[in-house]
Amino acid sequence: MVSLSVQPRLSPPFRRFLLIRAISLAGSAMTPVALALAVLGVSGRAGDLGIVLAAQVIPQIGLLLVGGVVADRWSRRAVLVGANLCAGVTQAGVAAVLIGGHYSLPVIAGLELLNGAASAFAAPALRGIVPELVADGALQRANSLLAGTRNATKILGPTVAGVLVATVGGGWAIAVDAASFLVATTLLTRLRLAPATTPPGAGLWRELRAGWRTFRGIRWVWVITVSFCLINLLYAGVWQILGPALTQQRAGDAAWGLVLGVRALGLLAMSALMYRLTFRYLLRAGQLLGVFGGFGLLALGFGAGLPMLLGCALLAGVGFTALDIASEVSLQQHVPRDMLSRVTAYGDLLSYAAIPVGQLMVGPLAARFGASPVTLVGGFAFAAVSLGPLLVAEVRDLPG
C-alpha cells in the first residue's frame, strides 16, 4: 500500500546535520577526479594512482568493523568530529604537497591511508546517527533528503573539480575538500544530541562477536545483505567496464557521459518521490522497485539505441535509490540502536567485498562469451537477485 501521508516534521538538529553532510559531500565529490588528474599530471604514471587509491580503500575495508564497534560504544557525534577532523587534516596535507610542487608518492599514499582509516570510522557512525536526530516516522523523509543530497553532489562535484583542475590545479580542488571537512567538523561540535546511554564495552573481540550474533540473528538483515552482495558482484564491474565500451561503440565518445547524467537524474527523482510517498511495507516496495536497477544492463545487452538506453538508465537510477532508501530506513527502524553501527558495518563489509571480485571477473567473462551476452545475463540476474529476498516472509512482511 502506497500513500501520500503527513509525516512528523524533521527536527532542527537533523536540518543542521543535513547542512553538515551537504558541505562534506560537496568537497568529497570533487576529490576522485581531482586526485586522479593531479597524481597522473604530476607523476605521469598510472601505477602511482593505483597505489594511492589502494592506500585509501584498504583501511576503509580493514577497519570498518572496528569503526562499527566504536560508533556503537562512543558518542557517534564525537566519532564523526574526530573522523572529519582527521579527513580534513590529511586532505590538507595532500593539497599542500601538490600545490607546493613537492610530489612524493609515499607521502601522498600515507596521507590517503590515514584518510581511508577516518572513513572506516565515519561510515558506521553516519549510519547510526540519523535515528538519534529524527522520530521513527520521519526516517524515510530524512534518508530521502540525505540520498538526494548525496546524488546531487555526485553530479556537481566532478564538474567543479574538472574546472578547478583545468584552471588552478588539482591541489586546490583537494584543498576545497579539506576545507569542507574542517567546516563540517566545526559545525558537528555544535550539534546537540541526547547523551549516550550505552554501557561500557566488553572488549573489541566480544563487541565484534555480539554484533555478528545480532547481524546473523535477524534473518531479513542477512538476506538483504546477500542480495546486495550479489547485486554488487553482478553490476559494478559490468556497468563500469563494459558499459562505457559498449556505449562508445554504438553511440560515440560523448554518449557514456550522457548516460551517467541521465542515470543520476533518476537517482534524484526517486529521492524526491520517496520524500513524499509512504509505504506500508517499505522493504517489499524497495525490492520490487529495485528490479529497475538492472534495466541499464538489459538495454546494453540487447543493443538498444541511445534513446532507449537513456530511458533505461533513468529507470536504473530509480531502482537503485529505492533499494538504498528502503534498506537504510528498515535498518534504522528495526535494528537495536546500540547494535546499529556494527550491524551496518558487517553488511557493508560483506556487500562491498563483492565489488572488486566482480570487476576482476568481467574481463575474462567478456573475452570468453562476449560483452553483450555477459551484460544481458547480468541484467536478468540483477532482477532475479532483487526479487529473490521477497521469497522470505520476514523481508516481504516487514512493516515500513
mmCIF file of C-alpha atoms in Angstrom:
data_model
loop_
_atom_site.group_PDB
_atom_site.id
_atom_site.type_symbol
_atom_site.label_atom_id
_atom_site.label_comp_id
_atom_site.label_asym_id
_atom_site.label_seq_id
_atom_site.Cartn_x
_atom_site.Cartn_y
_atom_site.Cartn_z
ATOM 1 C CA MET A 1 0.000 0.000 0.000
ATOM 2 C CA VAL A 2 1.319 3.425 -1.021
ATOM 3 C CA SER A 3 0.075 6.729 0.311
ATOM 4 C CA LEU A 4 0.821 10.434 0.491
ATOM 5 C CA SER A 5 0.610 10.902 4.239
ATOM 6 C CA VAL A 6 1.626 13.631 6.664
ATOM 7 C CA GLN A 7 4.812 12.624 8.462
ATOM 8 C CA PRO A 8 6.447 14.151 11.559
ATOM 9 C CA ARG A 9 8.453 17.309 10.950
ATOM 10 C CA LEU A 10 12.186 16.943 10.643
ATOM 11 C CA SER A 11 13.900 18.230 13.772
ATOM 12 C CA PRO A 12 16.212 21.277 13.825
ATOM 13 C CA PRO A 13 19.200 19.048 14.746
ATOM 14 C CA PHE A 14 18.581 16.937 11.636
ATOM 15 C CA ARG A 15 18.326 20.018 9.438
ATOM 16 C CA ARG A 16 21.693 21.155 10.777
ATOM 17 C CA PHE A 17 23.097 17.679 10.193
ATOM 18 C CA LEU A 18 21.820 17.742 6.605
ATOM 19 C CA LEU A 19 23.710 21.002 6.044
ATOM 20 C CA ILE A 20 26.848 19.440 7.511
ATOM 21 C CA ARG A 21 26.545 16.408 5.216
ATOM 22 C CA ALA A 22 25.951 18.622 2.193
ATOM 23 C CA ILE A 23 29.161 20.544 2.927
ATOM 24 C CA SER A 24 31.345 17.463 3.412
ATOM 25 C CA LEU A 25 29.779 15.566 0.488
ATOM 26 C CA ALA A 26 30.284 18.528 -1.837
ATOM 27 C CA GLY A 27 34.001 18.516 -1.089
ATOM 28 C CA SER A 28 34.352 14.728 -1.209
ATOM 29 C CA ALA A 29 32.592 14.505 -4.574
ATOM 30 C CA MET A 30 35.379 16.589 -6.092
ATOM 31 C CA THR A 31 38.261 14.501 -4.765
ATOM 32 C CA PRO A 32 38.193 11.384 -7.030
ATOM 33 C CA VAL A 33 38.511 13.478 -10.188
ATOM 34 C CA ALA A 34 40.928 15.989 -8.667
ATOM 35 C CA LEU A 35 43.175 13.355 -7.087
ATOM 36 C CA ALA A 36 43.290 11.220 -10.228
ATOM 37 C CA LEU A 37 44.118 14.123 -12.521
ATOM 38 C CA ALA A 38 46.606 15.650 -10.097
ATOM 39 C CA VAL A 39 48.562 12.430 -9.468
ATOM 40 C CA LEU A 40 48.588 11.496 -13.143
ATOM 41 C CA GLY A 41 49.528 15.024 -14.143
ATOM 42 C CA VAL A 42 52.470 15.223 -11.760
ATOM 43 C CA SER A 43 53.790 11.659 -11.907
ATOM 44 C CA GLY A 44 52.667 10.575 -15.361
ATOM 45 C CA ARG A 45 52.344 7.025 -14.026
ATOM 46 C CA ALA A 46 49.037 5.160 -13.743
ATOM 47 C CA GLY A 47 50.707 2.836 -11.232
ATOM 48 C CA ASP A 48 51.120 5.719 -8.789
ATOM 49 C CA LEU A 49 47.403 6.459 -8.940
ATOM 50 C CA GLY A 50 46.618 2.797 -8.321
ATOM 51 C CA ILE A 51 48.804 2.796 -5.212
ATOM 52 C CA VAL A 52 47.188 5.997 -3.890
ATOM 53 C CA LEU A 53 43.659 4.682 -4.441
ATOM 54 C CA ALA A 54 44.506 1.318 -2.885
ATOM 55 C CA ALA A 55 46.001 3.099 0.125
ATOM 56 C CA GLN A 56 42.668 4.823 0.631
ATOM 57 C CA VAL A 57 40.478 1.740 0.165
ATOM 58 C CA ILE A 58 42.412 -0.854 2.171
ATOM 59 C CA PRO A 59 41.927 0.766 5.622
ATOM 60 C CA GLN A 60 38.305 1.565 4.771
ATOM 61 C CA ILE A 61 37.666 -2.166 4.462
ATOM 62 C CA GLY A 62 40.104 -3.374 7.101
ATOM 63 C CA LEU A 63 38.900 -1.079 9.888
ATOM 64 C CA LEU A 64 35.183 -0.970 9.082
ATOM 65 C CA LEU A 65 34.155 -3.471 11.764
ATOM 66 C CA VAL A 66 36.271 -1.685 14.370
ATOM 67 C CA GLY A 67 34.555 1.538 13.327
ATOM 68 C CA GLY A 68 31.201 -0.129 13.921
ATOM 69 C CA VAL A 69 32.152 -1.070 17.485
ATOM 70 C CA VAL A 70 33.455 2.421 18.243
ATOM 71 C CA ALA A 71 30.321 4.074 16.831
ATOM 72 C CA ASP A 72 28.074 1.851 18.959
ATOM 73 C CA ARG A 73 30.036 2.340 22.186
ATOM 74 C CA TRP A 74 31.008 6.010 21.937
ATOM 75 C CA SER A 75 29.111 9.156 21.111
ATOM 76 C CA ARG A 76 28.506 8.993 17.355
ATOM 77 C CA ARG A 77 28.800 12.752 17.158
ATOM 78 C CA ALA A 78 32.241 12.590 18.787
ATOM 79 C CA VAL A 79 33.304 9.836 16.385
ATOM 80 C CA LEU A 80 32.220 11.969 13.424
ATOM 81 C CA VAL A 81 34.041 15.016 14.798
ATOM 82 C CA GLY A 82 37.261 13.009 15.063
ATOM 83 C CA ALA A 83 36.851 11.353 11.657
ATOM 84 C CA ASN A 84 36.076 14.627 9.868
ATOM 85 C CA LEU A 85 38.994 16.363 11.571
ATOM 86 C CA CYS A 86 41.366 13.575 10.510
ATOM 87 C CA ALA A 87 39.999 13.635 6.941
ATOM 88 C CA GLY A 88 40.363 17.414 6.763
ATOM 89 C CA VAL A 89 43.945 17.399 8.041
ATOM 90 C CA THR A 90 45.065 14.570 5.750
ATOM 91 C CA GLN A 91 43.478 16.110 2.667
ATOM 92 C CA ALA A 92 45.048 19.458 3.571
ATOM 93 C CA GLY A 93 48.393 17.663 3.673
ATOM 94 C CA VAL A 94 47.832 16.154 0.212
ATOM 95 C CA ALA A 95 46.835 19.575 -1.115
ATOM 96 C CA ALA A 96 49.940 21.212 0.375
ATOM 97 C CA VAL A 97 52.216 18.601 -1.204
ATOM 98 C CA LEU A 98 50.649 19.051 -4.633
ATOM 99 C CA ILE A 99 50.346 22.840 -4.520
ATOM 100 C CA GLY A 100 53.913 23.204 -3.252
ATOM 101 C CA GLY A 101 55.260 21.113 -6.120
ATOM 102 C CA HIS A 102 56.882 18.558 -3.796
ATOM 103 C CA TYR A 103 55.185 15.414 -5.108
ATOM 104 C CA SER A 104 56.082 12.293 -3.153
ATOM 105 C CA LEU A 105 54.237 9.026 -3.668
ATOM 106 C CA PRO A 106 54.994 7.660 -0.155
ATOM 107 C CA VAL A 107 53.782 10.877 1.479
ATOM 108 C CA ILE A 108 50.529 11.076 -0.513
ATOM 109 C CA ALA A 109 49.854 7.345 -0.117
ATOM 110 C CA GLY A 110 50.474 7.591 3.623
ATOM 111 C CA LEU A 111 48.106 10.538 3.978
ATOM 112 C CA GLU A 112 45.420 8.730 1.981
ATOM 113 C CA LEU A 113 45.939 5.680 4.203
ATOM 114 C CA LEU A 114 45.002 7.821 7.198
ATOM 115 C CA ASN A 115 42.119 9.336 5.246
ATOM 116 C CA GLY A 116 40.764 5.858 4.494
ATOM 117 C CA ALA A 117 41.028 4.951 8.168
ATOM 118 C CA ALA A 118 38.956 8.021 9.051
ATOM 119 C CA SER A 119 36.305 6.917 6.550
ATOM 120 C CA ALA A 120 36.139 3.490 8.194
ATOM 121 C CA PHE A 121 35.096 5.132 11.471
ATOM 122 C CA ALA A 122 32.835 7.741 9.900
ATOM 123 C CA ALA A 123 30.683 5.383 7.822
ATOM 124 C CA PRO A 124 29.162 3.306 10.674
ATOM 125 C CA ALA A 125 28.646 6.435 12.788
ATOM 126 C CA LEU A 126 26.796 8.128 9.916
ATOM 127 C CA ARG A 127 24.539 5.110 9.510
ATOM 128 C CA GLY A 128 23.693 5.108 13.210
ATOM 129 C CA ILE A 129 23.281 8.794 13.984
ATOM 130 C CA VAL A 130 20.177 9.512 11.885
ATOM 131 C CA PRO A 131 17.734 7.747 14.281
ATOM 132 C CA GLU A 132 19.144 9.933 17.055
ATOM 133 C CA LEU A 133 18.132 13.039 15.114
ATOM 134 C CA VAL A 134 14.605 12.264 13.884
ATOM 135 C CA ALA A 135 11.499 10.396 15.025
ATOM 136 C CA ASP A 136 10.848 6.914 13.637
ATOM 137 C CA GLY A 137 8.022 8.188 11.458
ATOM 138 C CA ALA A 138 10.310 10.699 9.732
ATOM 139 C CA LEU A 139 13.163 8.311 8.919
ATOM 140 C CA GLN A 140 12.092 7.806 5.304
ATOM 141 C CA ARG A 141 11.943 11.544 4.662
ATOM 142 C CA ALA A 142 15.282 12.081 6.355
ATOM 143 C CA ASN A 143 17.021 9.361 4.358
ATOM 144 C CA SER A 144 15.415 10.589 1.142
ATOM 145 C CA LEU A 145 16.880 14.041 1.756
ATOM 146 C CA LEU A 146 20.290 12.575 2.546
ATOM 147 C CA ALA A 147 20.197 10.402 -0.582
ATOM 148 C CA GLY A 148 19.136 13.361 -2.724
ATOM 149 C CA THR A 149 21.955 15.483 -1.326
ATOM 150 C CA ARG A 150 24.488 12.729 -1.940
ATOM 151 C CA ASN A 151 23.298 12.198 -5.512
ATOM 152 C CA ALA A 152 23.278 15.924 -6.281
ATOM 153 C CA THR A 153 26.866 16.346 -5.113
ATOM 154 C CA LYS A 154 27.925 13.387 -7.259
ATOM 155 C CA ILE A 155 26.627 15.293 -10.281
ATOM 156 C CA LEU A 156 28.063 18.704 -9.435
ATOM 157 C CA GLY A 157 31.289 17.690 -7.672
ATOM 158 C CA PRO A 158 33.174 16.121 -10.607
ATOM 159 C CA THR A 159 32.213 19.037 -12.856
ATOM 160 C CA VAL A 160 33.527 21.635 -10.400
ATOM 161 C CA ALA A 161 36.643 19.532 -9.801
ATOM 162 C CA GLY A 162 37.333 19.380 -13.529
ATOM 163 C CA VAL A 163 37.080 23.162 -13.802
ATOM 164 C CA LEU A 164 39.400 23.709 -10.812
ATOM 165 C CA VAL A 165 41.961 21.212 -12.102
ATOM 166 C CA ALA A 166 41.930 22.901 -15.516
ATOM 167 C CA THR A 167 42.275 26.413 -14.080
ATOM 168 C CA VAL A 168 44.231 26.358 -10.804
ATOM 169 C CA GLY A 169 45.311 22.723 -10.437
ATOM 170 C CA GLY A 170 44.220 19.544 -8.685
ATOM 171 C CA GLY A 171 45.860 20.513 -5.418
ATOM 172 C CA TRP A 172 43.472 23.409 -4.943
ATOM 173 C CA ALA A 173 40.457 21.173 -5.616
ATOM 174 C CA ILE A 174 41.673 18.826 -2.873
ATOM 175 C CA ALA A 175 42.194 21.869 -0.641
ATOM 176 C CA VAL A 176 38.491 22.657 -1.063
ATOM 177 C CA ASP A 177 37.705 19.105 0.076
ATOM 178 C CA ALA A 178 39.932 19.589 3.129
ATOM 179 C CA ALA A 179 38.179 22.854 3.951
ATOM 180 C CA SER A 180 34.764 21.183 3.662
ATOM 181 C CA PHE A 181 35.775 18.549 6.223
ATOM 182 C CA LEU A 182 37.118 21.164 8.625
ATOM 183 C CA VAL A 183 33.968 23.290 8.323
ATOM 184 C CA ALA A 184 31.875 20.158 8.901
ATOM 185 C CA THR A 185 33.976 19.383 11.986
ATOM 186 C CA THR A 186 33.279 22.818 13.442
ATOM 187 C CA LEU A 187 29.544 22.504 12.812
ATOM 188 C CA LEU A 188 29.436 18.989 14.264
ATOM 189 C CA THR A 189 30.872 20.226 17.541
ATOM 190 C CA ARG A 190 27.782 22.448 17.847
ATOM 191 C CA LEU A 191 25.310 19.656 17.106
ATOM 192 C CA ARG A 192 23.478 18.865 20.330
ATOM 193 C CA LEU A 193 22.227 15.309 20.939
ATOM 194 C CA ALA A 194 20.961 13.422 23.950
ATOM 195 C CA PRO A 195 23.844 11.916 25.945
ATOM 196 C CA ALA A 196 24.698 8.331 25.073
ATOM 197 C CA THR A 197 23.292 5.705 27.451
ATOM 198 C CA THR A 198 25.264 2.737 26.107
ATOM 199 C CA PRO A 199 27.052 0.800 28.895
ATOM 200 C CA PRO A 200 30.835 0.409 28.757
ATOM 201 C CA GLY A 201 32.119 -2.094 26.210
ATOM 202 C CA ALA A 202 33.374 -5.590 26.990
ATOM 203 C CA GLY A 203 36.440 -5.547 24.731
ATOM 204 C CA LEU A 204 36.783 -5.317 20.965
ATOM 205 C CA TRP A 205 36.552 -9.021 20.205
ATOM 206 C CA ARG A 206 33.475 -9.537 22.369
ATOM 207 C CA GLU A 207 31.823 -6.474 20.856
ATOM 208 C CA LEU A 208 32.508 -7.769 17.344
ATOM 209 C CA ARG A 209 31.061 -11.159 18.241
ATOM 210 C CA ALA A 210 27.979 -9.515 19.739
ATOM 211 C CA GLY A 211 27.494 -7.519 16.553
ATOM 212 C CA TRP A 212 27.888 -10.651 14.424
ATOM 213 C CA ARG A 213 25.341 -12.540 16.524
ATOM 214 C CA THR A 214 22.850 -9.716 16.098
ATOM 215 C CA PHE A 215 23.528 -9.479 12.357
ATOM 216 C CA ARG A 216 23.191 -13.225 11.893
ATOM 217 C CA GLY A 217 20.154 -13.464 14.164
ATOM 218 C CA ILE A 218 17.960 -11.023 12.195
ATOM 219 C CA ARG A 219 17.019 -13.074 9.164
ATOM 220 C CA TRP A 220 15.866 -10.283 6.883
ATOM 221 C CA VAL A 221 19.081 -8.322 7.506
ATOM 222 C CA TRP A 222 21.424 -11.033 6.265
ATOM 223 C CA VAL A 223 19.086 -11.977 3.414
ATOM 224 C CA ILE A 224 19.164 -8.374 2.160
ATOM 225 C CA THR A 225 22.939 -8.265 2.658
ATOM 226 C CA VAL A 226 23.387 -11.364 0.489
ATOM 227 C CA SER A 227 21.162 -9.730 -2.114
ATOM 228 C CA PHE A 228 23.285 -6.556 -2.130
ATOM 229 C CA CYS A 229 26.454 -8.622 -2.273
ATOM 230 C CA LEU A 230 25.208 -10.403 -5.403
ATOM 231 C CA ILE A 231 23.985 -7.132 -6.931
ATOM 232 C CA ASN A 232 27.451 -5.608 -6.473
ATOM 233 C CA LEU A 233 29.035 -8.735 -7.914
ATOM 234 C CA LEU A 234 26.773 -8.664 -10.978
ATOM 235 C CA TYR A 235 26.537 -4.929 -11.552
ATOM 236 C CA ALA A 236 29.628 -2.944 -10.611
ATOM 237 C CA GLY A 237 32.162 -4.461 -12.979
ATOM 238 C CA VAL A 238 29.762 -4.940 -15.877
ATOM 239 C CA TRP A 239 28.403 -1.386 -15.723
ATOM 240 C CA GLN A 240 31.716 0.342 -15.034
ATOM 241 C CA ILE A 241 33.826 -1.626 -17.523
ATOM 242 C CA LEU A 242 31.577 -2.985 -20.270
ATOM 243 C CA GLY A 243 29.108 -0.081 -20.128
ATOM 244 C CA PRO A 244 31.490 2.591 -21.438
ATOM 245 C CA ALA A 245 32.943 0.259 -24.073
ATOM 246 C CA LEU A 246 29.590 -0.841 -25.500
ATOM 247 C CA THR A 247 28.126 2.670 -25.405
ATOM 248 C CA GLN A 248 31.156 4.129 -27.174
ATOM 249 C CA GLN A 249 30.958 1.506 -29.927
ATOM 250 C CA ARG A 250 27.293 2.182 -30.610
ATOM 251 C CA ALA A 251 26.772 5.878 -29.875
ATOM 252 C CA GLY A 252 30.129 7.660 -29.829
ATOM 253 C CA ASP A 253 32.546 9.012 -27.261
ATOM 254 C CA ALA A 254 30.203 11.521 -25.605
ATOM 255 C CA ALA A 255 27.291 9.120 -25.073
ATOM 256 C CA TRP A 256 28.545 7.471 -21.869
ATOM 257 C CA GLY A 257 28.697 10.769 -20.015
ATOM 258 C CA LEU A 258 25.131 11.457 -21.116
ATOM 259 C CA VAL A 259 24.030 8.029 -19.896
ATOM 260 C CA LEU A 260 25.595 8.635 -16.470
ATOM 261 C CA GLY A 261 23.970 12.064 -16.260
ATOM 262 C CA VAL A 262 20.505 10.681 -17.027
ATOM 263 C CA ARG A 263 21.025 7.861 -14.511
ATOM 264 C CA ALA A 264 21.870 10.490 -11.903
ATOM 265 C CA LEU A 265 18.601 12.267 -12.702
ATOM 266 C CA GLY A 266 16.790 9.021 -11.937
ATOM 267 C CA LEU A 267 18.568 8.831 -8.584
ATOM 268 C CA LEU A 268 17.483 12.370 -7.739
ATOM 269 C CA ALA A 269 13.918 11.925 -8.974
ATOM 270 C CA MET A 270 13.351 8.826 -6.837
ATOM 271 C CA SER A 271 14.853 10.564 -3.793
ATOM 272 C CA ALA A 272 12.281 13.333 -4.213
ATOM 273 C CA LEU A 273 9.455 10.858 -4.756
ATOM 274 C CA MET A 274 10.283 8.814 -1.673
ATOM 275 C CA TYR A 275 10.321 12.024 0.357
ATOM 276 C CA ARG A 276 6.585 12.301 -0.353
ATOM 277 C CA LEU A 277 5.389 8.688 -0.504
ATOM 278 C CA THR A 278 4.969 6.273 2.370
ATOM 279 C CA PHE A 279 4.729 2.508 2.034
ATOM 280 C CA ARG A 280 3.046 0.094 4.376
ATOM 281 C CA TYR A 281 5.753 -2.450 3.538
ATOM 282 C CA LEU A 282 8.723 -0.298 2.621
ATOM 283 C CA LEU A 283 11.308 -3.065 2.249
ATOM 284 C CA ARG A 284 8.998 -5.013 -0.045
ATOM 285 C CA ALA A 285 8.449 -1.914 -2.179
ATOM 286 C CA GLY A 286 12.186 -1.260 -2.343
ATOM 287 C CA GLN A 287 12.952 -4.757 -3.599
ATOM 288 C CA LEU A 288 10.187 -4.599 -6.200
ATOM 289 C CA LEU A 289 11.299 -1.200 -7.486
ATOM 290 C CA GLY A 290 14.893 -2.386 -7.350
ATOM 291 C CA VAL A 291 14.253 -4.528 -10.416
ATOM 292 C CA PHE A 292 14.562 -1.325 -12.467
ATOM 293 C CA GLY A 293 18.211 -1.132 -11.380
ATOM 294 C CA GLY A 294 19.127 -3.760 -13.955
ATOM 295 C CA PHE A 295 17.399 -2.050 -16.882
ATOM 296 C CA GLY A 296 20.567 -0.243 -17.966
ATOM 297 C CA LEU A 297 22.360 -3.586 -18.305
ATOM 298 C CA LEU A 298 19.454 -5.041 -20.269
ATOM 299 C CA ALA A 299 19.488 -2.119 -22.696
ATOM 300 C CA LEU A 300 23.217 -2.563 -23.259
ATOM 301 C CA GLY A 301 22.864 -6.316 -23.652
ATOM 302 C CA PHE A 302 20.049 -6.053 -26.204
ATOM 303 C CA GLY A 303 21.997 -3.442 -28.187
ATOM 304 C CA ALA A 304 19.359 -0.731 -27.710
ATOM 305 C CA GLY A 305 19.812 2.649 -29.364
ATOM 306 C CA LEU A 306 20.788 5.707 -27.390
ATOM 307 C CA PRO A 307 17.216 6.955 -26.652
ATOM 308 C CA MET A 308 16.203 3.579 -25.214
ATOM 309 C CA LEU A 309 19.477 3.299 -23.303
ATOM 310 C CA LEU A 310 18.898 6.721 -21.747
ATOM 311 C CA GLY A 311 15.377 5.766 -20.685
ATOM 312 C CA CYS A 312 16.632 2.554 -19.111
ATOM 313 C CA ALA A 313 19.455 4.417 -17.365
ATOM 314 C CA LEU A 314 16.864 6.753 -15.852
ATOM 315 C CA LEU A 315 14.895 3.758 -14.553
ATOM 316 C CA ALA A 316 18.109 2.204 -13.239
ATOM 317 C CA GLY A 317 18.659 5.291 -11.105
ATOM 318 C CA VAL A 318 15.105 4.963 -9.783
ATOM 319 C CA GLY A 319 15.698 1.327 -8.845
ATOM 320 C CA PHE A 320 18.970 1.896 -7.049
ATOM 321 C CA THR A 321 17.583 4.756 -4.968
ATOM 322 C CA ALA A 322 14.543 2.716 -3.954
ATOM 323 C CA LEU A 323 16.755 -0.169 -2.834
ATOM 324 C CA ASP A 324 19.077 2.136 -0.924
ATOM 325 C CA ILE A 325 16.470 4.153 0.947
ATOM 326 C CA ALA A 326 14.217 1.177 1.744
ATOM 327 C CA SER A 327 17.047 -0.861 3.257
ATOM 328 C CA GLU A 328 18.502 2.101 5.159
ATOM 329 C CA VAL A 329 15.191 3.073 6.753
ATOM 330 C CA SER A 330 14.363 -0.550 7.607
ATOM 331 C CA LEU A 331 17.701 -1.000 9.376
ATOM 332 C CA GLN A 332 17.237 2.198 11.366
ATOM 333 C CA GLN A 333 13.681 1.249 12.353
ATOM 334 C CA HIS A 334 14.159 -2.395 13.288
ATOM 335 C CA VAL A 335 17.752 -2.972 14.427
ATOM 336 C CA PRO A 336 18.518 -2.165 18.088
ATOM 337 C CA ARG A 337 20.145 1.269 18.337
ATOM 338 C CA ASP A 338 23.095 0.014 20.375
ATOM 339 C CA MET A 339 23.893 -2.540 17.637
ATOM 340 C CA LEU A 340 23.039 -0.471 14.562
ATOM 341 C CA SER A 341 26.542 0.666 13.600
ATOM 342 C CA ARG A 342 28.004 -2.818 13.994
ATOM 343 C CA VAL A 343 25.213 -4.497 12.036
ATOM 344 C CA THR A 344 25.527 -1.992 9.184
ATOM 345 C CA ALA A 345 29.322 -2.370 9.246
ATOM 346 C CA TYR A 346 29.002 -6.140 8.773
ATOM 347 C CA GLY A 347 26.505 -5.572 5.991
ATOM 348 C CA ASP A 348 28.698 -3.013 4.253
ATOM 349 C CA LEU A 349 31.796 -5.177 4.526
ATOM 350 C CA LEU A 350 30.130 -8.231 3.014
ATOM 351 C CA SER A 351 28.395 -6.200 0.304
ATOM 352 C CA TYR A 352 31.390 -4.116 -0.766
ATOM 353 C CA ALA A 353 33.775 -7.068 -0.822
ATOM 354 C CA ALA A 354 31.960 -8.292 -3.936
ATOM 355 C CA ILE A 355 32.791 -5.170 -5.979
ATOM 356 C CA PRO A 356 36.473 -5.886 -6.741
ATOM 357 C CA VAL A 357 35.628 -9.550 -7.364
ATOM 358 C CA GLY A 358 33.076 -8.537 -9.980
ATOM 359 C CA GLN A 359 35.488 -6.075 -11.543
ATOM 360 C CA LEU A 360 38.131 -8.775 -11.878
ATOM 361 C CA MET A 361 35.667 -11.314 -13.298
ATOM 362 C CA VAL A 362 34.103 -9.188 -16.019
ATOM 363 C CA GLY A 363 37.130 -9.027 -18.331
ATOM 364 C CA PRO A 364 37.688 -12.797 -18.634
ATOM 365 C CA LEU A 365 33.939 -13.429 -18.941
ATOM 366 C CA ALA A 366 33.567 -10.866 -21.726
ATOM 367 C CA ALA A 367 36.581 -12.319 -23.527
ATOM 368 C CA ARG A 368 35.080 -15.807 -23.324
ATOM 369 C CA PHE A 369 31.391 -15.137 -24.020
ATOM 370 C CA GLY A 370 31.277 -11.613 -25.477
ATOM 371 C CA ALA A 371 30.477 -8.264 -23.869
ATOM 372 C CA SER A 372 26.796 -8.100 -24.888
ATOM 373 C CA PRO A 373 25.834 -11.603 -23.639
ATOM 374 C CA VAL A 374 27.582 -11.005 -20.307
ATOM 375 C CA THR A 375 25.783 -7.689 -19.915
ATOM 376 C CA LEU A 376 22.430 -9.223 -20.810
ATOM 377 C CA VAL A 377 22.827 -12.072 -18.332
ATOM 378 C CA GLY A 378 23.869 -9.519 -15.706
ATOM 379 C CA GLY A 379 20.660 -7.541 -16.259
ATOM 380 C CA PHE A 380 18.373 -10.562 -15.901
ATOM 381 C CA ALA A 381 20.337 -11.852 -12.909
ATOM 382 C CA PHE A 382 20.067 -8.416 -11.290
ATOM 383 C CA ALA A 383 16.269 -8.592 -11.498
ATOM 384 C CA ALA A 384 16.240 -12.108 -10.029
ATOM 385 C CA VAL A 385 18.521 -11.120 -7.149
ATOM 386 C CA SER A 386 16.368 -8.076 -6.357
ATOM 387 C CA LEU A 387 13.166 -10.139 -6.258
ATOM 388 C CA GLY A 388 14.710 -13.173 -4.541
ATOM 389 C CA PRO A 389 14.549 -11.802 -0.971
ATOM 390 C CA LEU A 390 10.768 -11.445 -1.300
ATOM 391 C CA LEU A 391 10.543 -15.229 -1.026
ATOM 392 C CA VAL A 392 11.439 -14.734 2.655
ATOM 393 C CA ALA A 393 8.432 -13.721 4.750
ATOM 394 C CA GLU A 394 10.485 -11.531 7.089
ATOM 395 C CA VAL A 395 11.533 -9.384 4.116
ATOM 396 C CA ARG A 396 8.146 -9.395 2.429
ATOM 397 C CA ASP A 397 6.113 -8.536 5.501
ATOM 398 C CA LEU A 398 8.447 -6.182 7.384
ATOM 399 C CA PRO A 399 6.359 -3.105 8.258
ATOM 400 C CA GLY A 400 7.570 0.239 6.941
#
